[in-house]
Coordinates of C-alpha atoms in Angstrom, one line a residue:
X11 CA 87.9 115.9 156.6
X12 CA 87.7 118.7 154.0
X13 CA 89.9 118.9 151.1
X14 CA 91.8 122.2 150.2
X15 CA 92.5 123.8 146.8
X16 CA 96.0 122.4 146.4
X17 CA 95.0 118.8 147.2
X18 CA 92.2 119.0 144.8
X19 CA 94.3 120.1 142.1
X20 CA 96.7 117.4 142.8
X21 CA 94.0 114.9 142.7
X22 CA 92.7 116.1 139.2
X23 CA 96.2 116.2 137.9
X24 CA 97.0 112.7 139.0
X25 CA 93.8 111.3 137.5
X26 CA 94.4 113.0 134.3
X27 CA 98.1 111.8 134.2
X28 CA 97.1 108.3 134.7
X29 CA 94.5 108.4 132.0
X30 CA 96.8 110.1 129.5
X31 CA 100.2 108.5 130.3
X32 CA 99.2 105.2 131.8
X33 CA 101.0 103.2 129.0
X34 CA 104.8 103.1 129.3
X35 CA 106.7 104.6 126.5
X36 CA 108.6 101.4 126.1
X37 CA 105.4 99.5 125.8
X38 CA 104.2 101.8 123.1
X39 CA 107.5 101.4 121.2
X40 CA 107.3 97.6 121.4
X41 CA 103.8 97.9 119.9
X42 CA 104.9 100.1 117.0
X43 CA 108.2 98.3 115.8
X44 CA 108.0 97.9 112.2
X45 CA 110.0 95.2 110.5
X46 CA 112.5 96.9 108.1
X47 CA 114.1 93.8 106.8
X48 CA 112.0 93.5 103.6
X49 CA 111.7 97.3 102.9
X50 CA 113.5 98.8 100.0
X51 CA 116.0 101.5 100.2
X52 CA 118.7 103.4 98.1
X53 CA 122.2 104.1 98.8
X54 CA 123.5 107.4 97.3
X55 CA 127.3 107.5 96.8
X56 CA 128.0 111.2 96.6
X57 CA 131.6 110.5 95.6
X58 CA 130.4 109.1 92.1
X59 CA 128.0 111.8 91.3
X60 CA 129.1 114.1 88.5
X61 CA 126.0 116.6 88.6
X62 CA 124.6 115.7 85.2
X63 CA 121.0 115.8 86.8
X64 CA 119.7 112.9 84.7
X65 CA 117.8 112.1 87.9
X66 CA 116.0 115.3 87.9
X67 CA 114.9 114.7 84.3
X68 CA 113.8 111.0 84.9
X69 CA 111.7 112.3 87.9
X70 CA 110.0 114.8 85.9
X71 CA 109.1 112.4 83.1
X72 CA 107.9 109.6 85.2
X73 CA 105.6 111.9 87.4
X74 CA 102.8 113.0 84.9
X75 CA 101.3 115.4 87.5
X76 CA 104.4 117.5 87.3
X77 CA 104.6 120.4 84.7
X78 CA 106.9 119.3 81.9
X79 CA 110.4 121.0 81.6
X80 CA 112.3 121.3 78.5
X81 CA 115.4 119.2 78.0
X82 CA 117.5 122.4 78.0
X83 CA 116.6 122.9 81.7
X84 CA 118.6 120.0 82.6
X85 CA 121.5 121.1 80.7
X86 CA 121.7 124.5 82.3
X87 CA 124.6 124.3 84.6
X88 CA 123.8 127.7 86.2
X89 CA 121.1 125.9 88.2
X90 CA 124.2 124.5 90.2
X91 CA 125.3 128.0 91.2
X92 CA 122.8 128.2 93.9
X93 CA 121.5 125.9 96.6
X94 CA 118.1 124.5 95.7
X95 CA 115.4 122.6 97.6
X96 CA 112.5 120.4 96.6
X97 CA 109.5 122.3 95.4
X98 CA 105.9 121.6 94.2
X99 CA 107.2 121.1 90.7
X100 CA 110.5 119.3 91.5
X101 CA 110.6 116.2 93.6
X102 CA 114.4 115.9 93.6
X103 CA 117.3 118.4 93.1
X104 CA 121.0 118.1 92.6
X105 CA 123.2 120.8 94.5
X106 CA 126.9 121.3 94.2
X107 CA 129.4 121.8 97.0
X108 CA 133.0 123.0 97.2
X109 CA 135.6 120.4 98.2
X110 CA 138.9 122.1 98.7
X111 CA 140.6 119.0 100.0
X112 CA 140.3 117.1 96.7
X113 CA 142.0 119.3 94.2
X114 CA 139.0 121.6 94.1
X115 CA 136.6 118.8 92.5
X116 CA 133.2 119.6 93.7
X117 CA 130.8 117.2 95.3
X118 CA 127.3 116.9 94.0
X119 CA 124.4 115.7 96.2
X120 CA 121.0 114.6 95.2
X121 CA 118.1 115.4 97.5
X122 CA 114.6 114.0 97.7
X123 CA 112.3 112.8 100.4
X124 CA 114.2 110.5 102.7
X125 CA 111.3 108.1 103.3
X126 CA 111.9 107.9 106.9
X127 CA 111.2 104.4 108.5
X128 CA 109.2 106.1 111.2
X129 CA 108.0 109.2 109.5
X130 CA 107.1 112.4 111.5
X131 CA 105.0 113.6 108.4
X132 CA 102.9 110.6 108.7
X133 CA 102.5 110.7 112.5
X134 CA 101.5 114.5 112.2
X135 CA 99.0 114.1 109.4
X136 CA 95.5 114.3 111.3
X137 CA 93.4 112.8 108.5
X138 CA 95.7 110.0 107.2
X139 CA 96.5 111.5 104.0
X140 CA 100.2 110.2 104.3
X141 CA 100.8 106.6 104.9
X142 CA 104.0 104.4 105.2
X143 CA 104.0 101.4 103.0
X144 CA 105.7 98.1 103.8
X145 CA 108.2 98.5 100.9
X146 CA 109.6 101.8 102.3
X147 CA 107.5 104.4 100.4
X148 CA 105.6 107.1 101.9
X149 CA 102.4 107.8 99.9
X150 CA 100.2 110.8 99.8
X151 CA 96.4 110.7 99.1
X152 CA 95.2 114.2 98.0
X153 CA 91.5 113.1 98.4
X154 CA 92.2 113.0 102.2
X155 CA 94.4 116.0 102.5
X156 CA 92.7 119.2 104.1
X157 CA 95.7 121.4 103.5
X158 CA 96.7 121.8 107.2
X159 CA 100.4 121.4 106.2
X160 CA 101.3 119.8 109.6
X161 CA 103.3 117.4 107.5
X162 CA 105.5 120.4 106.3
X163 CA 106.1 121.5 109.9
X164 CA 106.9 118.1 111.2
X165 CA 109.4 117.0 108.5
X166 CA 112.9 117.3 109.9
X167 CA 114.3 117.5 106.3
X168 CA 111.9 120.2 105.2
X169 CA 110.8 118.1 102.2
X170 CA 107.1 118.4 101.6
X171 CA 106.2 121.5 99.4
X172 CA 102.7 123.0 98.9
X173 CA 101.0 124.4 95.8
X174 CA 100.6 127.9 96.9
X175 CA 99.9 129.0 93.2
X176 CA 96.9 126.6 93.0
X177 CA 94.0 128.4 94.7
X178 CA 91.4 125.8 93.9
X179 CA 92.9 122.3 94.6
X180 CA 96.3 122.9 96.2
X181 CA 98.2 119.7 97.2
X182 CA 101.2 118.8 99.2
X183 CA 104.0 117.6 96.9
X184 CA 107.0 115.2 97.5
X185 CA 109.0 112.3 96.2
X186 CA 106.8 109.4 95.7
X187 CA 109.6 106.7 95.8
X188 CA 107.9 105.9 92.3
X189 CA 105.6 103.7 94.3
X190 CA 102.8 103.3 91.8
X191 CA 105.0 102.9 88.6
X192 CA 108.0 101.0 90.0
X193 CA 108.8 100.3 93.6
X194 CA 105.4 98.6 94.2
X195 CA 106.5 96.1 91.5
X196 CA 109.9 95.7 92.8
X197 CA 111.7 97.9 90.3
X198 CA 114.1 100.6 91.0
X199 CA 112.9 104.3 91.0
X200 CA 113.2 106.1 87.7
X201 CA 116.0 108.4 89.1
X202 CA 118.1 105.3 90.0
X203 CA 117.6 103.6 86.7
X204 CA 118.4 106.8 84.8
X205 CA 121.8 107.6 86.5
X206 CA 124.7 107.0 84.1
X207 CA 127.3 106.8 86.9
X208 CA 125.5 104.3 89.0
X209 CA 125.5 106.7 91.9
X210 CA 122.5 105.1 93.4
X211 CA 122.0 101.5 94.4
X212 CA 118.5 100.2 94.9
X213 CA 117.6 97.0 97.0
X214 CA 116.6 95.6 100.3
X215 CA 117.6 98.1 103.0
X216 CA 119.3 95.4 105.1
X217 CA 121.5 94.4 102.2
X218 CA 122.2 98.0 101.2
X219 CA 123.8 98.6 104.7
X220 CA 126.1 95.7 104.3
X221 CA 127.1 97.0 100.8
X222 CA 127.7 100.4 102.2
X223 CA 129.8 99.4 105.2
X224 CA 131.9 97.1 102.8
X225 CA 132.7 100.2 100.6
X226 CA 133.9 102.2 103.6
X227 CA 136.0 99.3 105.1
X228 CA 137.5 98.9 101.5
X229 CA 138.1 102.6 100.9
X230 CA 138.6 104.3 104.3
X231 CA 140.5 107.2 102.5
X232 CA 137.5 107.8 100.2
X233 CA 134.7 107.8 102.6
X234 CA 134.0 109.2 106.1
X235 CA 133.1 106.3 108.5
X236 CA 129.4 106.9 108.6
X237 CA 126.3 105.9 106.5
X238 CA 123.9 108.7 106.9
X239 CA 120.3 107.4 107.3
X240 CA 121.1 104.1 108.8
X241 CA 120.3 105.3 112.2
X242 CA 119.2 108.9 111.9
X243 CA 115.8 109.6 113.2
X244 CA 115.3 105.8 113.6
X245 CA 116.5 105.1 110.0
X246 CA 115.6 106.2 106.6
X247 CA 115.0 104.6 103.1
X248 CA 117.5 106.7 101.4
X249 CA 121.0 106.5 102.7
X250 CA 124.2 108.3 101.9
X251 CA 128.1 107.9 101.6
X252 CA 130.2 110.8 101.5
X253 CA 133.8 112.0 101.5
X254 CA 132.8 115.3 103.3
X255 CA 131.3 115.6 106.7
X256 CA 127.6 115.4 106.3
X257 CA 127.0 118.9 107.9
X258 CA 129.1 120.4 105.0
X259 CA 126.7 119.1 102.5
X260 CA 123.5 120.2 104.2
X261 CA 122.5 117.2 106.1
X262 CA 121.3 118.1 109.6
X263 CA 122.5 116.4 112.7
X264 CA 119.2 115.2 114.0
X265 CA 120.1 112.3 116.4
X266 CA 118.9 108.6 116.3
X267 CA 115.4 108.8 117.8
X268 CA 112.4 109.5 115.5
X269 CA 110.0 112.4 116.4
X270 CA 107.0 110.1 116.6
X271 CA 108.5 108.1 119.4
X272 CA 108.3 111.2 121.4
X273 CA 104.9 112.4 120.5
X274 CA 102.7 109.5 119.6
X275 CA 102.6 107.9 123.2
X276 CA 100.8 111.1 124.2
X277 CA 98.7 111.4 121.0
X278 CA 97.5 107.8 121.1
X279 CA 97.0 107.8 124.9
X280 CA 94.8 111.0 124.6
X281 CA 92.6 109.6 121.9
X282 CA 92.5 105.9 122.6
X283 CA 88.8 104.8 123.0
X284 CA 88.0 108.5 123.6
X285 CA 88.1 107.9 127.4
X286 CA 91.1 110.2 128.2
X287 CA 89.6 113.1 126.4
X288 CA 86.5 112.7 128.5
X289 CA 88.8 112.6 131.6
X290 CA 90.5 115.7 130.4
X291 CA 87.3 117.6 130.0
X292 CA 86.3 116.4 133.4
X293 CA 89.5 117.7 135.0
X294 CA 89.0 121.0 133.3
X295 CA 85.3 121.1 134.4
X296 CA 86.2 120.1 137.8
X297 CA 88.8 123.0 137.9
X298 CA 86.1 125.6 136.7
X299 CA 83.6 124.3 139.3
X300 CA 86.3 124.5 142.1
X301 CA 87.4 128.0 141.2
X302 CA 84.1 129.4 140.5
X303 CA 83.2 130.3 144.1
X304 CA 86.2 132.3 144.4
X305 CA 85.4 134.2 141.2
X306 CA 81.8 134.9 142.3
X307 CA 83.1 136.1 145.7
X308 CA 85.6 138.2 144.0
X309 CA 83.0 139.9 141.8
X310 CA 80.6 140.5 144.8
X311 CA 83.5 142.0 146.7
X312 CA 84.2 144.2 143.8
X313 CA 80.5 145.4 143.6
X314 CA 80.4 146.2 147.3
X315 CA 83.6 148.3 146.8
X316 CA 82.1 150.0 143.9
X317 CA 78.9 150.9 145.9
X318 CA 80.9 152.3 148.8
X319 CA 82.6 154.9 146.5

């Protein structure tokens, strides 16, 4: 019995589908669960921040690859008049937000890489220039980076910045969690240590969550009942307490599922053992072969029609 065009395409699609998606997503998730119990994290209590920007200064001083900024820069309060974001020369920034409900006292928020527990930037990097360390830090290797900037497109928090003004050796720039200098040795990041108001608390992530929840329970009138970063996108190493709804201080509502949990089952299935790509090519080749007679016939018919005119 012959096979028609529709049945042939169904057969090819089914074969490709089995090869590409044969592994259940739940199985993939089980294989990629990373223990977060021993990773480090930081709680940022925005109700304590006074906007002194000592954290920015400490960050600039400890990262020797950043251009030096004069002390006057960090005393310039006009920088707080506009919303800033991380840049190639600034791994962390402090922004000011109006707070009409608290006698007009503004809220200050420190931003930096969130060091997601299941980072989209690491998943998106095709050359492994970004890696997630067991202590929570996301590290960048400029020697591996090819400048594709997929990490910038993948980051839900729009953190990575690119050195567009460096024509010869541009790099992707972001907070390093002070990995080399401090956190790899169990020490708090420079920004945490420099804060005079003790806005930030450094420690094991599991313990920090307990501390944050105790604060919320003890002062329900001071905090909204939510620890941002505990579950967002699968969890982040940097977590926040706030008196204002998080969307009012520029924290996006991103849900609790990490982007890699959607994309990596497909990515890994396609490239595992290089068998599925070959299957994919076979599918495409089969389609080309099956459709070719029709194309040839159409061309011959067209030639006959032209000769008759």
